[in-house]
JSON list of C-alpha atoms in Angstrom, two decimals:
[
{"chain": "A", "resi": 1, "resn": "MET", "atom": "CA", "xyz": [-45.73, 24.48, 17.24]},
{"chain": "A", "resi": 2, "resn": "ARG", "atom": "CA", "xyz": [-44.70, 21.21, 15.46]},
{"chain": "A", "resi": 3, "resn": "VAL", "atom": "CA", "xyz": [-41.15, 21.28, 14.13]},
{"chain": "A", "resi": 4, "resn": "LEU", "atom": "CA", "xyz": [-39.33, 19.24, 11.51]},
{"chain": "A", "resi": 5, "resn": "SER", "atom": "CA", "xyz": [-36.24, 17.48, 12.71]},
{"chain": "A", "resi": 6, "resn": "LEU", "atom": "CA", "xyz": [-32.53, 18.68, 11.60]},
{"chain": "A", "resi": 7, "resn": "GLY", "atom": "CA", "xyz": [-31.31, 15.60, 10.02]},
{"chain": "A", "resi": 8, "resn": "HIS", "atom": "CA", "xyz": [-34.40, 13.56, 9.82]},
{"chain": "A", "resi": 9, "resn": "LEU", "atom": "CA", "xyz": [-37.95, 14.12, 9.06]},
{"chain": "A", "resi": 10, "resn": "SER", "atom": "CA", "xyz": [-40.22, 14.53, 12.23]},
{"chain": "A", "resi": 11, "resn": "MET", "atom": "CA", "xyz": [-42.40, 11.81, 13.16]},
{"chain": "A", "resi": 12, "resn": "THR", "atom": "CA", "xyz": [-45.45, 13.84, 12.71]},
{"chain": "A", "resi": 13, "resn": "TYR", "atom": "CA", "xyz": [-44.39, 15.21, 9.19]},
{"chain": "A", "resi": 14, "resn": "PHE", "atom": "CA", "xyz": [-43.02, 11.40, 7.90]},
{"chain": "A", "resi": 15, "resn": "ARG", "atom": "CA", "xyz": [-46.06, 9.50, 9.25]},
{"chain": "A", "resi": 16, "resn": "ASN", "atom": "CA", "xyz": [-48.60, 12.00, 7.51]},
{"chain": "A", "resi": 17, "resn": "ALA", "atom": "CA", "xyz": [-46.37, 11.64, 4.24]},
{"chain": "A", "resi": 18, "resn": "LEU", "atom": "CA", "xyz": [-46.34, 8.03, 4.40]},
{"chain": "A", "resi": 19, "resn": "ARG", "atom": "CA", "xyz": [-50.10, 7.82, 5.27]},
{"chain": "A", "resi": 20, "resn": "ALA", "atom": "CA", "xyz": [-50.70, 10.38, 2.34]},
{"chain": "A", "resi": 21, "resn": "GLY", "atom": "CA", "xyz": [-48.60, 8.16, 0.00]},
{"chain": "A", "resi": 22, "resn": "LYS", "atom": "CA", "xyz": [-50.31, 4.89, 0.62]},
{"chain": "A", "resi": 23, "resn": "LEU", "atom": "CA", "xyz": [-53.73, 6.23, 0.42]},
{"chain": "A", "resi": 24, "resn": "GLY", "atom": "CA", "xyz": [-53.17, 8.10, -2.89]},
{"chain": "A", "resi": 25, "resn": "ARG", "atom": "CA", "xyz": [-53.24, 11.44, -1.31]},
{"chain": "A", "resi": 26, "resn": "SER", "atom": "CA", "xyz": [-51.22, 14.68, -1.57]},
{"chain": "A", "resi": 27, "resn": "ILE", "atom": "CA", "xyz": [-49.77, 16.76, 1.28]},
{"chain": "A", "resi": 28, "resn": "TYR", "atom": "CA", "xyz": [-50.52, 20.43, 1.44]},
{"chain": "A", "resi": 29, "resn": "TRP", "atom": "CA", "xyz": [-49.82, 23.23, 4.08]},
{"chain": "A", "resi": 30, "resn": "SER", "atom": "CA", "xyz": [-52.44, 25.86, 5.24]},
{"chain": "A", "resi": 31, "resn": "SER", "atom": "CA", "xyz": [-52.14, 28.24, 7.83]},
{"chain": "A", "resi": 32, "resn": "SER", "atom": "CA", "xyz": [-54.27, 26.54, 10.32]},
{"chain": "A", "resi": 33, "resn": "ASP", "atom": "CA", "xyz": [-53.18, 22.91, 9.70]},
{"chain": "A", "resi": 34, "resn": "PRO", "atom": "CA", "xyz": [-49.47, 22.68, 8.52]},
{"chain": "A", "resi": 35, "resn": "ILE", "atom": "CA", "xyz": [-49.78, 19.19, 7.93]},
{"chain": "A", "resi": 36, "resn": "ALA", "atom": "CA", "xyz": [-52.99, 17.83, 6.23]},
{"chain": "A", "resi": 37, "resn": "THR", "atom": "CA", "xyz": [-53.94, 15.81, 3.33]},
{"chain": "A", "resi": 38, "resn": "ARG", "atom": "CA", "xyz": [-56.94, 15.80, 0.84]},
{"chain": "A", "resi": 39, "resn": "ASP", "atom": "CA", "xyz": [-57.72, 13.55, -2.12]},
{"chain": "A", "resi": 40, "resn": "ALA", "atom": "CA", "xyz": [-55.63, 14.21, -5.03]},
{"chain": "A", "resi": 41, "resn": "ALA", "atom": "CA", "xyz": [-58.62, 13.56, -7.46]},
{"chain": "A", "resi": 42, "resn": "LYS", "atom": "CA", "xyz": [-60.48, 16.57, -5.78]},
{"chain": "A", "resi": 43, "resn": "GLU", "atom": "CA", "xyz": [-57.48, 19.28, -6.14]},
{"chain": "A", "resi": 44, "resn": "SER", "atom": "CA", "xyz": [-58.82, 22.50, -7.74]},
{"chain": "A", "resi": 45, "resn": "PRO", "atom": "CA", "xyz": [-56.58, 24.14, -10.49]},
{"chain": "A", "resi": 46, "resn": "LYS", "atom": "CA", "xyz": [-56.11, 27.00, -7.93]},
{"chain": "A", "resi": 47, "resn": "ALA", "atom": "CA", "xyz": [-54.53, 24.92, -5.39]},
{"chain": "A", "resi": 48, "resn": "ARG", "atom": "CA", "xyz": [-51.86, 23.62, -7.64]},
{"chain": "A", "resi": 49, "resn": "PRO", "atom": "CA", "xyz": [-48.08, 24.58, -6.58]},
{"chain": "A", "resi": 50, "resn": "ALA", "atom": "CA", "xyz": [-46.57, 27.89, -7.85]},
{"chain": "A", "resi": 51, "resn": "ARG", "atom": "CA", "xyz": [-44.44, 27.94, -10.99]},
{"chain": "A", "resi": 52, "resn": "TYR", "atom": "CA", "xyz": [-40.88, 26.37, -10.59]},
{"chain": "A", "resi": 53, "resn": "PRO", "atom": "CA", "xyz": [-38.09, 28.93, -9.33]},
{"chain": "A", "resi": 54, "resn": "LYS", "atom": "CA", "xyz": [-35.36, 27.98, -11.59]},
{"chain": "A", "resi": 55, "resn": "GLU", "atom": "CA", "xyz": [-33.89, 31.36, -10.57]},
{"chain": "A", "resi": 56, "resn": "LEU", "atom": "CA", "xyz": [-33.01, 29.97, -7.11]},
{"chain": "A", "resi": 57, "resn": "ALA", "atom": "CA", "xyz": [-30.36, 27.28, -8.57]},
{"chain": "A", "resi": 58, "resn": "ARG", "atom": "CA", "xyz": [-26.68, 27.81, -7.44]},
{"chain": "A", "resi": 59, "resn": "ILE", "atom": "CA", "xyz": [-23.42, 26.05, -8.34]},
{"chain": "A", "resi": 60, "resn": "ILE", "atom": "CA", "xyz": [-21.64, 24.90, -5.30]},
{"chain": "A", "resi": 61, "resn": "ARG", "atom": "CA", "xyz": [-18.50, 22.97, -4.55]},
{"chain": "A", "resi": 62, "resn": "THR", "atom": "CA", "xyz": [-17.65, 20.46, -1.98]},
{"chain": "A", "resi": 63, "resn": "ASN", "atom": "CA", "xyz": [-14.34, 20.19, -0.01]},
{"chain": "A", "resi": 64, "resn": "ALA", "atom": "CA", "xyz": [-13.46, 17.66, -2.40]},
{"chain": "A", "resi": 65, "resn": "GLY", "atom": "CA", "xyz": [-13.92, 19.77, -5.34]},
{"chain": "A", "resi": 66, "resn": "ASP", "atom": "CA", "xyz": [-16.91, 17.98, -6.64]},
{"chain": "A", "resi": 67, "resn": "VAL", "atom": "CA", "xyz": [-19.34, 20.52, -8.51]},
{"chain": "A", "resi": 68, "resn": "LEU", "atom": "CA", "xyz": [-23.02, 20.36, -7.69]},
{"chain": "A", "resi": 69, "resn": "VAL", "atom": "CA", "xyz": [-26.11, 22.03, -8.79]},
{"chain": "A", "resi": 70, "resn": "LEU", "atom": "CA", "xyz": [-28.04, 23.28, -5.71]},
{"chain": "A", "resi": 71, "resn": "ARG", "atom": "CA", "xyz": [-31.82, 23.96, -6.76]},
{"chain": "A", "resi": 72, "resn": "PRO", "atom": "CA", "xyz": [-35.24, 23.72, -5.80]},
{"chain": "A", "resi": 73, "resn": "ILE", "atom": "CA", "xyz": [-36.63, 20.13, -5.90]},
{"chain": "A", "resi": 74, "resn": "ARG", "atom": "CA", "xyz": [-38.90, 19.05, -8.98]},
{"chain": "A", "resi": 75, "resn": "ALA", "atom": "CA", "xyz": [-41.83, 16.56, -9.01]},
{"chain": "A", "resi": 76, "resn": "ASN", "atom": "CA", "xyz": [-39.66, 14.57, -11.43]},
{"chain": "A", "resi": 77, "resn": "ASP", "atom": "CA", "xyz": [-36.90, 13.88, -9.02]},
{"chain": "A", "resi": 78, "resn": "GLN", "atom": "CA", "xyz": [-38.68, 11.07, -7.04]},
{"chain": "A", "resi": 79, "resn": "GLY", "atom": "CA", "xyz": [-36.79, 8.56, -8.66]},
{"chain": "A", "resi": 80, "resn": "ALA", "atom": "CA", "xyz": [-33.62, 10.28, -7.71]},
{"chain": "A", "resi": 81, "resn": "LEU", "atom": "CA", "xyz": [-34.69, 10.46, -4.03]},
{"chain": "A", "resi": 82, "resn": "ARG", "atom": "CA", "xyz": [-35.37, 6.66, -4.11]},
{"chain": "A", "resi": 83, "resn": "GLU", "atom": "CA", "xyz": [-31.82, 6.02, -5.61]},
{"chain": "A", "resi": 84, "resn": "ALA", "atom": "CA", "xyz": [-30.22, 8.67, -2.99]},
{"chain": "A", "resi": 85, "resn": "PHE", "atom": "CA", "xyz": [-32.06, 6.98, -0.33]},
{"chain": "A", "resi": 86, "resn": "THR", "atom": "CA", "xyz": [-30.23, 3.56, -1.05]},
{"chain": "A", "resi": 87, "resn": "HIS", "atom": "CA", "xyz": [-27.04, 5.40, -0.13]},
{"chain": "A", "resi": 88, "resn": "LEU", "atom": "CA", "xyz": [-28.24, 6.04, 3.39]},
{"chain": "A", "resi": 89, "resn": "THR", "atom": "CA", "xyz": [-26.83, 3.54, 6.13]},
{"chain": "A", "resi": 90, "resn": "PRO", "atom": "CA", "xyz": [-29.33, 1.81, 8.23]},
{"chain": "A", "resi": 91, "resn": "GLU", "atom": "CA", "xyz": [-28.19, 3.96, 11.27]},
{"chain": "A", "resi": 92, "resn": "ASP", "atom": "CA", "xyz": [-28.55, 6.98, 9.24]},
{"chain": "A", "resi": 93, "resn": "VAL", "atom": "CA", "xyz": [-32.12, 6.00, 8.32]},
{"chain": "A", "resi": 94, "resn": "ARG", "atom": "CA", "xyz": [-33.10, 5.38, 11.69]},
{"chain": "A", "resi": 95, "resn": "MET", "atom": "CA", "xyz": [-31.41, 8.92, 12.86]},
{"chain": "A", "resi": 96, "resn": "ARG", "atom": "CA", "xyz": [-33.73, 10.60, 10.02]},
{"chain": "A", "resi": 97, "resn": "PHE", "atom": "CA", "xyz": [-36.95, 8.70, 9.96]},
{"chain": "A", "resi": 98, "resn": "PHE", "atom": "CA", "xyz": [-37.05, 7.82, 13.77]},
{"chain": "A", "resi": 99, "resn": "GLY", "atom": "CA", "xyz": [-37.20, 4.12, 12.87]},
{"chain": "A", "resi": 100, "resn": "PRO", "atom": "CA", "xyz": [-36.17, 1.51, 10.28]},
{"chain": "A", "resi": 101, "resn": "MET", "atom": "CA", "xyz": [-37.24, 1.50, 6.72]},
{"chain": "A", "resi": 102, "resn": "LYS", "atom": "CA", "xyz": [-35.70, -0.72, 3.89]},
{"chain": "A", "resi": 103, "resn": "GLU", "atom": "CA", "xyz": [-36.49, 1.70, 0.98]},
{"chain": "A", "resi": 104, "resn": "LEU", "atom": "CA", "xyz": [-38.03, 4.78, -0.01]},
{"chain": "A", "resi": 105, "resn": "LYS", "atom": "CA", "xyz": [-41.53, 3.75, -1.52]},
{"chain": "A", "resi": 106, "resn": "GLN", "atom": "CA", "xyz": [-42.38, 5.36, -4.61]},
{"chain": "A", "resi": 107, "resn": "PRO", "atom": "CA", "xyz": [-45.85, 7.08, -2.95]},
{"chain": "A", "resi": 108, "resn": "LEU", "atom": "CA", "xyz": [-43.62, 8.70, -0.39]},
{"chain": "A", "resi": 109, "resn": "ALA", "atom": "CA", "xyz": [-41.07, 9.92, -2.60]},
{"chain": "A", "resi": 110, "resn": "ALA", "atom": "CA", "xyz": [-43.96, 11.45, -4.87]},
{"chain": "A", "resi": 111, "resn": "GLN", "atom": "CA", "xyz": [-45.05, 13.32, -1.92]},
{"chain": "A", "resi": 112, "resn": "LEU", "atom": "CA", "xyz": [-41.49, 14.65, -0.75]},
{"chain": "A", "resi": 113, "resn": "ALA", "atom": "CA", "xyz": [-40.73, 15.42, -4.45]},
{"chain": "A", "resi": 114, "resn": "GLN", "atom": "CA", "xyz": [-44.01, 17.57, -4.82]},
{"chain": "A", "resi": 115, "resn": "VAL", "atom": "CA", "xyz": [-43.63, 21.07, -3.40]},
{"chain": "A", "resi": 116, "resn": "ASP", "atom": "CA", "xyz": [-45.72, 23.95, -3.29]},
{"chain": "A", "resi": 117, "resn": "TYR", "atom": "CA", "xyz": [-43.13, 26.61, -3.70]},
{"chain": "A", "resi": 118, "resn": "ASP", "atom": "CA", "xyz": [-45.54, 29.47, -2.11]},
{"chain": "A", "resi": 119, "resn": "ARG", "atom": "CA", "xyz": [-45.46, 27.63, 1.30]},
{"chain": "A", "resi": 120, "resn": "GLU", "atom": "CA", "xyz": [-42.49, 25.55, 1.44]},
{"chain": "A", "resi": 121, "resn": "MET", "atom": "CA", "xyz": [-38.88, 25.08, -0.32]},
{"chain": "A", "resi": 122, "resn": "ALA", "atom": "CA", "xyz": [-36.84, 21.85, -0.74]},
{"chain": "A", "resi": 123, "resn": "PHE", "atom": "CA", "xyz": [-33.43, 22.53, -2.16]},
{"chain": "A", "resi": 124, "resn": "VAL", "atom": "CA", "xyz": [-31.61, 19.43, -3.71]},
{"chain": "A", "resi": 125, "resn": "ALA", "atom": "CA", "xyz": [-27.69, 19.21, -4.20]},
{"chain": "A", "resi": 126, "resn": "VAL", "atom": "CA", "xyz": [-27.46, 17.41, -7.81]},
{"chain": "A", "resi": 127, "resn": "ARG", "atom": "CA", "xyz": [-24.42, 15.86, -9.28]},
{"chain": "A", "resi": 128, "resn": "LYS", "atom": "CA", "xyz": [-24.97, 15.71, -13.01]},
{"chain": "A", "resi": 129, "resn": "THR", "atom": "CA", "xyz": [-23.41, 12.67, -14.83]},
{"chain": "A", "resi": 130, "resn": "LEU", "atom": "CA", "xyz": [-23.58, 11.58, -18.24]},
{"chain": "A", "resi": 131, "resn": "PHE", "atom": "CA", "xyz": [-26.69, 9.52, -17.84]},
{"chain": "A", "resi": 132, "resn": "LYS", "atom": "CA", "xyz": [-28.50, 10.74, -14.70]},
{"chain": "A", "resi": 133, "resn": "GLN", "atom": "CA", "xyz": [-28.64, 13.21, -12.03]},
{"chain": "A", "resi": 134, "resn": "GLU", "atom": "CA", "xyz": [-27.82, 11.83, -8.52]},
{"chain": "A", "resi": 135, "resn": "ILE", "atom": "CA", "xyz": [-28.88, 13.63, -5.37]},
{"chain": "A", "resi": 136, "resn": "TRP", "atom": "CA", "xyz": [-26.41, 13.91, -2.73]},
{"chain": "A", "resi": 137, "resn": "GLY", "atom": "CA", "xyz": [-28.43, 15.87, -0.10]},
{"chain": "A", "resi": 138, "resn": "VAL", "atom": "CA", "xyz": [-31.75, 17.82, 0.45]},
{"chain": "A", "resi": 139, "resn": "VAL", "atom": "CA", "xyz": [-32.79, 20.53, 2.56]},
{"chain": "A", "resi": 140, "resn": "ARG", "atom": "CA", "xyz": [-36.55, 21.49, 3.36]},
{"chain": "A", "resi": 141, "resn": "ALA", "atom": "CA", "xyz": [-38.24, 24.17, 5.02]},
{"chain": "A", "resi": 142, "resn": "ILE", "atom": "CA", "xyz": [-41.82, 24.58, 5.84]},
{"chain": "A", "resi": 143, "resn": "ILE", "atom": "CA", "xyz": [-42.71, 28.47, 6.45]},
{"chain": "A", "resi": 144, "resn": "ASN", "atom": "CA", "xyz": [-45.48, 29.13, 9.03]},
{"chain": "A", "resi": 145, "resn": "GLN", "atom": "CA", "xyz": [-47.21, 32.43, 9.61]},
{"chain": "A", "resi": 146, "resn": "ASN", "atom": "CA", "xyz": [-47.65, 33.11, 13.17]},
{"chain": "A", "resi": 147, "resn": "GLY", "atom": "CA", "xyz": [-50.49, 35.56, 13.14]},
{"chain": "A", "resi": 148, "resn": "ASP", "atom": "CA", "xyz": [-50.90, 39.13, 11.52]},
{"chain": "A", "resi": 149, "resn": "ALA", "atom": "CA", "xyz": [-48.14, 40.38, 14.23]},
{"chain": "A", "resi": 150, "resn": "GLY", "atom": "CA", "xyz": [-46.22, 37.17, 14.89]},
{"chain": "A", "resi": 151, "resn": "GLY", "atom": "CA", "xyz": [-43.87, 37.04, 12.11]},
{"chain": "A", "resi": 152, "resn": "ARG", "atom": "CA", "xyz": [-42.85, 33.65, 10.53]},
{"chain": "A", "resi": 153, "resn": "ASN", "atom": "CA", "xyz": [-40.97, 30.96, 11.57]},
{"chain": "A", "resi": 154, "resn": "ALA", "atom": "CA", "xyz": [-39.69, 28.03, 9.57]},
{"chain": "A", "resi": 155, "resn": "GLU", "atom": "CA", "xyz": [-39.47, 24.15, 10.33]},
{"chain": "A", "resi": 156, "resn": "PHE", "atom": "CA", "xyz": [-36.89, 22.39, 8.38]},
{"chain": "A", "resi": 157, "resn": "ALA", "atom": "CA", "xyz": [-35.21, 18.82, 7.71]},
{"chain": "A", "resi": 158, "resn": "ILE", "atom": "CA", "xyz": [-31.88, 17.98, 6.14]},
{"chain": "A", "resi": 159, "resn": "VAL", "atom": "CA", "xyz": [-30.43, 14.80, 4.79]},
{"chain": "A", "resi": 160, "resn": "VAL", "atom": "CA", "xyz": [-27.09, 14.19, 3.06]},
{"chain": "A", "resi": 161, "resn": "ARG", "atom": "CA", "xyz": [-26.16, 10.92, 1.77]},
{"chain": "A", "resi": 162, "resn": "SER", "atom": "CA", "xyz": [-23.93, 8.66, 4.23]},
{"chain": "A", "resi": 163, "resn": "ASP", "atom": "CA", "xyz": [-21.07, 8.57, 1.78]},
{"chain": "A", "resi": 164, "resn": "LYS", "atom": "CA", "xyz": [-20.94, 12.15, 1.17]},
{"chain": "A", "resi": 165, "resn": "LYS", "atom": "CA", "xyz": [-20.49, 13.19, 4.76]},
{"chain": "A", "resi": 166, "resn": "GLY", "atom": "CA", "xyz": [-17.48, 15.33, 5.51]},
{"chain": "A", "resi": 167, "resn": "SER", "atom": "CA", "xyz": [-17.87, 17.08, 2.15]},
{"chain": "A", "resi": 168, "resn": "GLY", "atom": "CA", "xyz": [-19.25, 20.32, 3.70]},
{"chain": "A", "resi": 169, "resn": "LEU", "atom": "CA", "xyz": [-22.38, 19.63, 1.69]},
{"chain": "A", "resi": 170, "resn": "GLY", "atom": "CA", "xyz": [-24.17, 19.76, 5.03]},
{"chain": "A", "resi": 171, "resn": "HIS", "atom": "CA", "xyz": [-22.88, 23.59, 5.83]},
{"chain": "A", "resi": 172, "resn": "GLU", "atom": "CA", "xyz": [-24.14, 24.40, 2.18]},
{"chain": "A", "resi": 173, "resn": "LEU", "atom": "CA", "xyz": [-27.32, 23.17, 2.38]},
{"chain": "A", "resi": 174, "resn": "MET", "atom": "CA", "xyz": [-28.00, 24.91, 5.70]},
{"chain": "A", "resi": 175, "resn": "ALA", "atom": "CA", "xyz": [-26.72, 28.10, 4.48]},
{"chain": "A", "resi": 176, "resn": "ARG", "atom": "CA", "xyz": [-28.87, 28.00, 1.48]},
{"chain": "A", "resi": 177, "resn": "ILE", "atom": "CA", "xyz": [-32.07, 27.39, 3.45]},
{"chain": "A", "resi": 178, "resn": "GLU", "atom": "CA", "xyz": [-31.24, 29.85, 5.81]},
{"chain": "A", "resi": 179, "resn": "GLU", "atom": "CA", "xyz": [-30.76, 32.55, 2.95]},
{"chain": "A", "resi": 180, "resn": "TYR", "atom": "CA", "xyz": [-33.89, 31.49, 1.28]},
{"chain": "A", "resi": 181, "resn": "CYS", "atom": "CA", "xyz": [-35.80, 31.81, 4.75]},
{"chain": "A", "resi": 182, "resn": "ARG", "atom": "CA", "xyz": [-34.47, 35.37, 4.94]},
{"chain": "A", "resi": 183, "resn": "SER", "atom": "CA", "xyz": [-35.77, 36.37, 1.66]},
{"chain": "A", "resi": 184, "resn": "ARG", "atom": "CA", "xyz": [-39.11, 35.30, 3.08]},
{"chain": "A", "resi": 185, "resn": "GLN", "atom": "CA", "xyz": [-39.07, 37.28, 5.90]},
{"chain": "A", "resi": 186, "resn": "VAL", "atom": "CA", "xyz": [-38.51, 34.28, 8.21]},
{"chain": "A", "resi": 187, "resn": "SER", "atom": "CA", "xyz": [-37.47, 35.30, 11.93]},
{"chain": "A", "resi": 188, "resn": "GLU", "atom": "CA", "xyz": [-36.76, 32.33, 13.34]},
{"chain": "A", "resi": 189, "resn": "ILE", "atom": "CA", "xyz": [-35.89, 28.65, 12.31]},
{"chain": "A", "resi": 190, "resn": "THR", "atom": "CA", "xyz": [-36.36, 25.42, 14.40]},
{"chain": "A", "resi": 191, "resn": "GLY", "atom": "CA", "xyz": [-35.58, 21.80, 14.25]},
{"chain": "A", "resi": 192, "resn": "GLN", "atom": "CA", "xyz": [-35.34, 18.59, 16.47]},
{"chain": "A", "resi": 193, "resn": "ILE", "atom": "CA", "xyz": [-32.42, 16.13, 16.55]},
{"chain": "A", "resi": 194, "resn": "LEU", "atom": "CA", "xyz": [-32.05, 12.82, 18.58]},
{"chain": "A", "resi": 195, "resn": "ALA", "atom": "CA", "xyz": [-29.86, 13.31, 21.54]},
{"chain": "A", "resi": 196, "resn": "GLU", "atom": "CA", "xyz": [-27.42, 10.49, 20.46]},
{"chain": "A", "resi": 197, "resn": "ASN", "atom": "CA", "xyz": [-26.69, 11.99, 17.19]},
{"chain": "A", "resi": 198, "resn": "ARG", "atom": "CA", "xyz": [-23.73, 13.80, 18.38]},
{"chain": "A", "resi": 199, "resn": "PRO", "atom": "CA", "xyz": [-22.36, 14.88, 14.85]},
{"chain": "A", "resi": 200, "resn": "MET", "atom": "CA", "xyz": [-25.78, 16.60, 14.12]},
{"chain": "A", "resi": 201, "resn": "LEU", "atom": "CA", "xyz": [-25.67, 18.59, 17.39]},
{"chain": "A", "resi": 202, "resn": "HIS", "atom": "CA", "xyz": [-22.03, 19.84, 16.54]},
{"chain": "A", "resi": 203, "resn": "LEU", "atom": "CA", "xyz": [-23.10, 20.85, 13.47]},
{"chain": "A", "resi": 204, "resn": "VAL", "atom": "CA", "xyz": [-25.87, 22.97, 14.60]},
{"chain": "A", "resi": 205, "resn": "LYS", "atom": "CA", "xyz": [-23.92, 24.40, 17.63]},
{"chain": "A", "resi": 206, "resn": "ASP", "atom": "CA", "xyz": [-21.33, 25.48, 14.78]},
{"chain": "A", "resi": 207, "resn": "LEU", "atom": "CA", "xyz": [-23.98, 27.27, 13.02]},
{"chain": "A", "resi": 208, "resn": "GLY", "atom": "CA", "xyz": [-25.00, 29.06, 16.11]},
{"chain": "A", "resi": 209, "resn": "TYR", "atom": "CA", "xyz": [-28.17, 27.09, 17.15]},
{"chain": "A", "resi": 210, "resn": "GLN", "atom": "CA", "xyz": [-29.48, 27.08, 20.64]},
{"chain": "A", "resi": 211, "resn": "THR", "atom": "CA", "xyz": [-30.25, 23.73, 21.92]},
{"chain": "A", "resi": 212, "resn": "ALA", "atom": "CA", "xyz": [-32.64, 22.60, 24.87]},
{"chain": "A", "resi": 213, "resn": "THR", "atom": "CA", "xyz": [-34.38, 19.53, 25.85]},
{"chain": "A", "resi": 214, "resn": "THR", "atom": "CA", "xyz": [-38.03, 19.02, 27.32]},
{"chain": "A", "resi": 215, "resn": "SER", "atom": "CA", "xyz": [-39.70, 16.40, 29.22]},
{"chain": "A", "resi": 216, "resn": "ASP", "atom": "CA", "xyz": [-42.45, 15.75, 26.74]},
{"chain": "A", "resi": 217, "resn": "GLU", "atom": "CA", "xyz": [-39.93, 14.34, 24.06]},
{"chain": "A", "resi": 218, "resn": "PRO", "atom": "CA", "xyz": [-37.12, 12.42, 25.84]},
{"chain": "A", "resi": 219, "resn": "GLY", "atom": "CA", "xyz": [-34.32, 11.78, 23.74]},
{"chain": "A", "resi": 220, "resn": "ILE", "atom": "CA", "xyz": [-34.87, 14.82, 21.39]},
{"chain": "A", "resi": 221, "resn": "VAL", "atom": "CA", "xyz": [-33.17, 18.08, 21.53]},
{"chain": "A", "resi": 222, "resn": "LEU", "atom": "CA", "xyz": [-34.89, 21.24, 20.39]},
{"chain": "A", "resi": 223, "resn": "VAL", "atom": "CA", "xyz": [-32.71, 23.47, 18.13]},
{"chain": "A", "resi": 224, "resn": "ARG", "atom": "CA", "xyz": [-33.52, 26.92, 17.27]},
{"chain": "A", "resi": 225, "resn": "LYS", "atom": "CA", "xyz": [-32.04, 30.17, 15.61]},
{"chain": "A", "resi": 226, "resn": "CYS", "atom": "CA", "xyz": [-32.96, 33.54, 15.27]},
{"chain": "A", "resi": 227, "resn": "ILE", "atom": "CA", "xyz": [-32.03, 34.65, 11.68]},
{"chain": "A", "resi": 228, "resn": "ASP", "atom": "CA", "xyz": [-31.96, 38.23, 10.26]},
{"chain": "A", "resi": 229, "resn": "SER", "atom": "CA", "xyz": [-34.30, 39.31, 7.94]},
{"chain": "A", "resi": 230, "resn": "LYS", "atom": "CA", "xyz": [-31.31, 40.33, 5.59]},
{"chain": "A", "resi": 231, "resn": "PRO", "atom": "CA", "xyz": [-27.98, 38.42, 5.18]},
{"chain": "A", "resi": 232, "resn": "PRO", "atom": "CA", "xyz": [-25.05, 40.03, 7.46]},
{"chain": "A", "resi": 233, "resn": "GLU", "atom": "CA", "xyz": [-22.73, 42.38, 5.62]},
{"chain": "A", "resi": 234, "resn": "ALA", "atom": "CA", "xyz": [-19.50, 41.03, 4.31]},
{"chain": "A", "resi": 235, "resn": "THR", "atom": "CA", "xyz": [-16.45, 41.71, 6.52]},
{"chain": "A", "resi": 236, "resn": "ASN", "atom": "CA", "xyz": [-12.87, 42.66, 5.04]},
{"chain": "A", "resi": 237, "resn": "PHE", "atom": "CA", "xyz": [-9.95, 41.17, 6.77]}
]
């Protein structure tokens, strides 16, 4: 099973997305090959993404009191994604993409903004201004079906602008993607973190994720959390 990273896109996902963008192709997901490409010109109408799920949008507030719209990503968000990338420090880029990258190229931004809502979900935290919409953070999950009796797991990634760290946005994004995964009958959510990324390791442990290392990928910490099919009931204190 290949997983996306928490705090950065996995090397597999990123390289396929980057390659697809350079070749003018689009990424799609299938039960047999979760990361694959095909020529955009050959796409059939039946393969087009599902309708935009606008009903999933929420209003959230950061620790500093900033009001954001947390909504599913749209294809026309690619410009805002590229602008948000400019607010990542070189170190955060390395943590998230497993290497240096000076800018988020338009072809890759287009791939990341085009989501088949039947197979995956990406939520963006947006601050609306008078002239534009600024993306402060993104969380993404790919849902995999583990056979007829095996249930589902989700692979995820999260990115928060470097200048918005400490705002509580990471917790909000993770809570939302877990809630969404529960609604899709996902039983487990997984990811990877660079072992040196201590803030992210602290975050996932705080959220109840189990951690493990593997000799196959030194320097990588695997994270995993079993999630209920239904959200836990509220407790009155």
